[in-house]
């Protein structure tokens, strides 16, 4: 609903509105991440998390390819395509999806377990599918805005890496290569994404839709962890400490 009094936010004000969404809703604050970062997850719980997060990871290049096909600016596509390469890799370069499979193997999962979605929880599936559908159907700049959760990811990646290295020493350190790569890829991607959103969201209505897109994405990240928290904490007997 447009109010006549609404004016476009300055870049600083718009950026602050976006950052406030993360401060209030990003999934670094979810109880499941709190358990993980305190070293309180057992091996089975970590395996279920890794297998479910794989469904999110394998859909990232799919949503980025959909988004790429909807960006009307060649210079933006030239940058955005790097995200697909980062995850799918190349015939000579291991990408994020392969690194995540190796993380799962380092936790004792088989590639079939992971790629066959045998451990996939309904809530995770529907949250991830909602993300892909959002990118497929919303205006392309709102889809770019939804990726800005990565403004808040580097701190979480650093926290996660140190928790894994301190508490989950049974996981071979080489399995953590995915998180190390994100420490540089996430800031690069979110810096570009923010510049695109600031440049192309120029009316009060579109700016507010971009903030809503970021909140939507925070909610779908949160929903995945709700499903995992329920499964890991309430609905199974832990058999493998
Ligand atoms: O590993 C992650 C990743 O590759 C991406 C891409 C990006 C997007 O385009 O939406 N979001 C994202 C995220 C990744 N890891 C999550 C995590 O907690 O490990 C965080 C998530 C994000 O912040 O959106």
Tab-separated table of C-alpha atoms and ligand atoms in Angstrom:
chain	number	residue	atom	x	y	z
A	1	UNK	CA	0.000	0.000	0.000
A	2	UNK	CA	1.591	3.337	-1.066
A	3	UNK	CA	1.354	6.353	1.254
A	4	UNK	CA	1.778	9.764	-0.384
A	5	UNK	CA	4.217	10.766	2.366
A	6	UNK	CA	6.614	7.895	1.469
A	7	UNK	CA	9.834	9.066	-0.172
A	8	UNK	CA	12.735	7.023	-1.474
A	9	UNK	CA	15.332	6.232	1.188
A	10	UNK	CA	18.900	7.495	0.756
A	11	UNK	CA	21.456	4.720	0.085
A	12	UNK	CA	22.584	4.894	3.727
A	13	UNK	CA	19.016	4.701	5.054
A	14	UNK	CA	18.132	1.869	2.645
A	15	UNK	CA	21.274	-0.072	3.620
A	16	UNK	CA	20.449	0.422	7.299
A	17	UNK	CA	16.895	-0.915	6.741
A	18	UNK	CA	18.364	-4.004	5.036
A	19	UNK	CA	20.956	-4.556	7.774
A	20	UNK	CA	18.267	-4.215	10.456
A	21	UNK	CA	16.426	-7.174	8.897
A	22	UNK	CA	19.545	-9.299	9.393
A	23	UNK	CA	20.178	-8.053	12.920
A	24	UNK	CA	16.650	-9.026	13.882
A	25	UNK	CA	15.931	-12.130	11.778
A	26	UNK	CA	19.078	-13.810	10.388
A	27	UNK	CA	19.419	-17.479	11.294
A	28	UNK	CA	22.710	-17.016	13.153
A	29	UNK	CA	20.428	-16.464	16.161
A	30	UNK	CA	18.466	-19.721	15.705
A	31	UNK	CA	18.629	-22.171	18.686
A	32	UNK	CA	19.937	-24.891	16.334
A	33	UNK	CA	22.973	-22.767	15.418
A	34	UNK	CA	23.420	-21.999	19.139
A	35	UNK	CA	23.611	-25.764	19.865
A	36	UNK	CA	26.024	-26.231	16.926
A	37	UNK	CA	28.295	-23.362	17.885
A	38	UNK	CA	28.454	-24.564	21.512
A	39	UNK	CA	29.560	-28.022	20.340
A	40	UNK	CA	26.343	-29.638	21.606
A	41	UNK	CA	25.272	-31.542	18.464
A	42	UNK	CA	26.006	-35.263	18.273
A	43	UNK	CA	27.247	-37.036	15.162
A	44	UNK	CA	23.789	-38.116	13.972
A	45	UNK	CA	22.379	-34.609	14.418
A	46	UNK	CA	25.261	-33.093	12.408
A	47	UNK	CA	24.790	-35.692	9.674
A	48	UNK	CA	21.061	-34.871	9.391
A	49	UNK	CA	21.951	-31.153	9.234
A	50	UNK	CA	24.574	-31.673	6.505
A	51	UNK	CA	22.242	-33.890	4.425
A	52	UNK	CA	19.406	-31.350	4.686
A	53	UNK	CA	21.589	-28.328	4.001
A	54	UNK	CA	22.759	-30.109	0.832
A	55	UNK	CA	19.244	-29.713	-0.579
A	56	UNK	CA	19.631	-25.935	-0.044
A	57	UNK	CA	23.146	-25.924	-1.541
A	58	UNK	CA	22.244	-27.884	-4.678
A	59	UNK	CA	19.354	-25.474	-5.326
A	60	UNK	CA	21.534	-22.351	-5.079
A	61	UNK	CA	22.990	-22.661	-8.626
A	62	UNK	CA	19.519	-23.585	-9.890
A	63	UNK	CA	18.010	-20.383	-8.451
A	64	UNK	CA	21.022	-18.366	-9.649
A	65	UNK	CA	20.596	-19.758	-13.191
A	66	UNK	CA	16.898	-18.824	-13.103
A	67	UNK	CA	17.826	-15.360	-11.802
A	68	UNK	CA	20.562	-15.002	-14.468
A	69	UNK	CA	17.961	-15.671	-17.153
A	70	UNK	CA	15.783	-12.853	-15.742
A	71	UNK	CA	18.429	-10.103	-15.333
A	72	UNK	CA	18.099	-7.724	-18.346
A	73	UNK	CA	21.547	-6.133	-17.915
A	74	UNK	CA	24.564	-7.807	-19.552
A	75	UNK	CA	27.083	-6.323	-17.114
A	76	UNK	CA	25.144	-7.740	-14.148
A	77	UNK	CA	24.854	-11.167	-15.799
A	78	UNK	CA	28.612	-11.187	-16.391
A	79	UNK	CA	29.092	-10.900	-12.593
A	80	UNK	CA	26.181	-13.067	-11.482
A	81	UNK	CA	27.329	-16.078	-13.525
A	82	UNK	CA	30.318	-16.469	-11.148
A	83	UNK	CA	27.919	-17.659	-8.415
A	84	UNK	CA	26.892	-20.633	-10.534
A	85	UNK	CA	30.530	-21.520	-11.236
A	86	UNK	CA	31.381	-21.204	-7.505
A	87	UNK	CA	28.823	-23.899	-6.706
A	88	UNK	CA	28.861	-26.172	-9.754
A	89	UNK	CA	32.620	-25.864	-10.276
A	90	UNK	CA	34.196	-26.548	-13.684
A	91	UNK	CA	35.702	-29.711	-15.261
A	92	UNK	CA	39.016	-28.652	-13.677
A	93	UNK	CA	37.865	-26.827	-10.509
A	94	UNK	CA	35.996	-28.318	-7.520
A	95	UNK	CA	32.884	-26.260	-6.689
A	96	UNK	CA	30.809	-25.783	-3.541
A	97	UNK	CA	28.461	-28.692	-4.214
A	98	UNK	CA	31.384	-31.131	-4.441
A	99	UNK	CA	32.909	-29.572	-1.297
A	100	UNK	CA	29.609	-30.069	0.522
A	101	UNK	CA	29.493	-33.731	-0.555
A	102	UNK	CA	33.024	-34.097	0.862
A	103	UNK	CA	31.837	-32.459	4.109
A	104	UNK	CA	29.078	-35.072	4.296
A	105	UNK	CA	31.532	-37.897	3.614
A	106	UNK	CA	33.852	-36.523	6.345
A	107	UNK	CA	30.850	-36.840	8.698
A	108	UNK	CA	30.304	-40.475	7.700
A	109	UNK	CA	27.490	-39.985	5.191
A	110	UNK	CA	27.587	-41.689	1.793
A	111	UNK	CA	27.168	-39.616	-1.351
A	112	UNK	CA	24.000	-41.614	-2.065
A	113	UNK	CA	22.593	-40.658	1.380
A	114	UNK	CA	23.190	-36.992	0.562
A	115	UNK	CA	22.316	-36.804	-3.142
A	116	UNK	CA	19.354	-39.153	-2.806
A	117	UNK	CA	17.668	-36.794	-0.262
A	118	UNK	CA	16.920	-39.851	1.914
A	119	UNK	CA	17.299	-37.726	5.078
A	120	UNK	CA	15.496	-34.645	3.679
A	121	UNK	CA	12.892	-33.210	6.071
A	122	UNK	CA	9.579	-31.858	4.691
A	123	UNK	CA	10.083	-28.401	6.232
A	124	UNK	CA	13.519	-28.070	4.627
A	125	UNK	CA	12.251	-29.171	1.230
A	126	UNK	CA	9.355	-26.693	1.258
A	127	UNK	CA	11.464	-23.774	2.486
A	128	UNK	CA	14.084	-24.336	-0.227
A	129	UNK	CA	11.474	-24.893	-2.944
A	130	UNK	CA	9.801	-21.633	-1.845
A	131	UNK	CA	13.128	-19.818	-2.382
A	132	UNK	CA	13.504	-21.154	-5.933
A	133	UNK	CA	9.858	-20.277	-6.692
A	134	UNK	CA	10.353	-16.752	-5.281
A	135	UNK	CA	13.319	-16.186	-7.602
A	136	UNK	CA	11.379	-17.632	-10.535
A	137	UNK	CA	8.306	-15.426	-10.052
A	138	UNK	CA	9.225	-12.139	-8.319
A	139	UNK	CA	10.790	-9.089	-10.105
A	140	UNK	CA	14.485	-9.841	-10.674
A	141	UNK	CA	15.706	-7.079	-8.328
A	142	UNK	CA	13.652	-8.549	-5.447
A	143	UNK	CA	15.345	-11.902	-6.142
A	144	UNK	CA	18.736	-10.156	-5.911
A	145	UNK	CA	17.624	-8.569	-2.629
A	146	UNK	CA	16.718	-11.987	-1.244
A	147	UNK	CA	20.365	-13.088	-1.631
A	148	UNK	CA	21.531	-10.278	0.713
A	149	UNK	CA	21.291	-12.594	3.725
A	150	UNK	CA	24.922	-13.161	2.800
A	151	UNK	CA	25.707	-9.719	4.232
A	152	UNK	CA	25.446	-11.521	7.576
A	153	UNK	CA	27.022	-14.867	6.589
A	154	UNK	CA	30.781	-14.252	7.053
A	155	UNK	CA	30.529	-13.834	10.836
A	156	UNK	CA	28.436	-17.005	11.024
A	157	UNK	CA	30.897	-18.931	8.799
A	158	UNK	CA	33.813	-17.872	11.024
A	159	UNK	CA	31.858	-18.882	14.148
A	160	UNK	CA	30.952	-22.227	12.552
A	161	UNK	CA	34.517	-22.965	11.416
A	162	UNK	CA	35.890	-22.326	14.883
A	163	UNK	CA	33.153	-24.468	16.493
A	164	UNK	CA	33.866	-27.369	14.115
A	165	UNK	CA	37.616	-27.105	14.692
A	166	UNK	CA	37.147	-26.935	18.486
A	167	UNK	CA	34.280	-29.372	19.202
A	168	UNK	CA	33.831	-31.659	16.183
A	169	UNK	CA	37.412	-32.854	15.755
A	170	UNK	CA	36.122	-36.210	14.508
A	171	UNK	CA	35.394	-34.468	11.203
A	172	UNK	CA	38.469	-34.328	8.973
A	173	UNK	CA	39.505	-30.654	8.594
A	174	UNK	CA	39.585	-31.039	4.787
A	175	UNK	CA	35.813	-31.495	5.018
A	176	UNK	CA	35.523	-27.838	6.116
A	177	UNK	CA	36.811	-26.472	2.774
A	178	UNK	CA	33.314	-25.299	1.838
A	179	UNK	CA	33.060	-22.893	4.768
A	180	UNK	CA	36.565	-21.531	4.194
A	181	UNK	CA	35.643	-20.689	0.567
A	182	UNK	CA	32.510	-18.850	1.714
A	183	UNK	CA	34.604	-16.535	3.903
A	184	UNK	CA	35.704	-14.750	0.710
A	185	UNK	CA	32.866	-15.617	-1.718
A	186	UNK	CA	30.055	-14.387	0.556
A	187	UNK	CA	31.454	-10.847	1.117
A	188	UNK	CA	32.248	-10.518	-2.598
A	189	UNK	CA	28.739	-11.620	-3.575
A	190	UNK	CA	26.888	-9.558	-0.978
A	191	UNK	CA	28.887	-6.410	-1.786
A	192	UNK	CA	27.874	-6.763	-5.455
A	193	UNK	CA	24.294	-7.692	-4.588
A	194	UNK	CA	23.936	-4.667	-2.309
A	195	UNK	CA	25.295	-2.320	-4.991
A	196	UNK	CA	22.769	-3.740	-7.499
A	197	UNK	CA	19.838	-3.339	-5.087
A	198	UNK	CA	20.839	0.236	-4.147
A	199	UNK	CA	21.192	1.204	-7.830
A	200	UNK	CA	18.052	-0.470	-9.176
A	201	UNK	CA	15.573	0.017	-6.311
A	202	UNK	CA	14.806	3.706	-6.840
A	203	UNK	CA	11.169	4.118	-5.746
A	204	UNK	CA	9.752	3.892	-2.201
A	205	UNK	CA	7.595	0.921	-3.210
A	206	UNK	CA	10.451	-1.115	-4.745
A	207	UNK	CA	12.772	-0.300	-1.831
A	208	UNK	CA	10.207	-1.598	0.638
A	209	UNK	CA	9.673	-4.724	-1.510
A	210	UNK	CA	13.444	-5.347	-1.400
A	211	UNK	CA	13.410	-5.183	2.405
A	212	UNK	CA	10.424	-7.569	2.404
A	213	UNK	CA	12.331	-9.940	0.068
A	214	UNK	CA	15.229	-10.066	2.521
A	215	UNK	CA	12.838	-10.770	5.408
A	216	UNK	CA	11.232	-13.565	3.325
A	217	UNK	CA	14.663	-15.138	2.819
A	218	UNK	CA	15.556	-14.841	6.516
A	219	UNK	CA	12.277	-16.607	7.304
A	220	UNK	CA	12.999	-19.501	4.904
A	221	UNK	CA	16.492	-19.963	6.377
A	222	UNK	CA	14.892	-19.928	9.851
A	223	UNK	CA	12.200	-22.416	8.821
A	224	UNK	CA	14.825	-24.949	7.688
A	225	UNK	CA	16.442	-24.829	11.121
A	226	UNK	CA	13.028	-25.103	12.828
A	227	UNK	CA	12.508	-28.413	10.982
A	228	UNK	CA	15.996	-29.616	11.923
A	229	UNK	CA	15.626	-28.490	15.551
A	230	UNK	CA	12.320	-30.327	15.900
A	231	UNK	CA	13.730	-33.495	14.297
A	232	UNK	CA	17.058	-33.480	16.139
A	233	UNK	CA	15.888	-32.366	19.553
A	234	UNK	CA	12.308	-33.653	19.920
A	235	UNK	CA	11.498	-36.463	17.554
A	236	UNK	CA	14.259	-39.060	17.592
A	237	UNK	CA	16.309	-41.045	20.111
A	238	UNK	CA	19.923	-40.084	19.777
A	239	UNK	CA	21.798	-43.354	19.285
A	240	UNK	CA	25.225	-42.109	18.315
A	241	UNK	CA	26.850	-39.651	20.687
B	1	LIG	O1	26.572	-21.495	1.533
B	1	LIG	C1	25.673	-20.519	1.287
B	1	LIG	C2	25.486	-20.011	0.014
B	1	LIG	O2	26.205	-20.478	-1.010
B	1	LIG	C3	24.528	-19.017	-0.184
B	1	LIG	C4	24.131	-18.334	-1.427
B	1	LIG	C5	23.287	-17.186	-0.907
B	1	LIG	C6	22.084	-16.914	-1.755
B	1	LIG	O3	22.259	-16.668	-2.965
B	1	LIG	O4	20.955	-16.893	-1.208
B	1	LIG	N1	22.940	-17.556	0.452
B	1	LIG	C7	23.789	-18.517	0.884
B	1	LIG	C8	23.968	-19.006	2.172
B	1	LIG	C9	24.930	-20.025	2.370
B	1	LIG	N2	25.175	-20.571	3.598
B	1	LIG	C10	24.241	-20.332	4.681
B	1	LIG	C11	24.822	-20.873	5.990
B	1	LIG	O5	24.317	-20.537	7.044
B	1	LIG	O6	25.755	-21.676	5.880
B	1	LIG	C12	23.868	-18.876	4.686
B	1	LIG	C13	23.149	-18.561	3.373
B	1	LIG	C14	22.729	-17.136	3.367
B	1	LIG	O7	23.175	-16.362	4.215
B	1	LIG	O8	21.846	-16.788	2.546
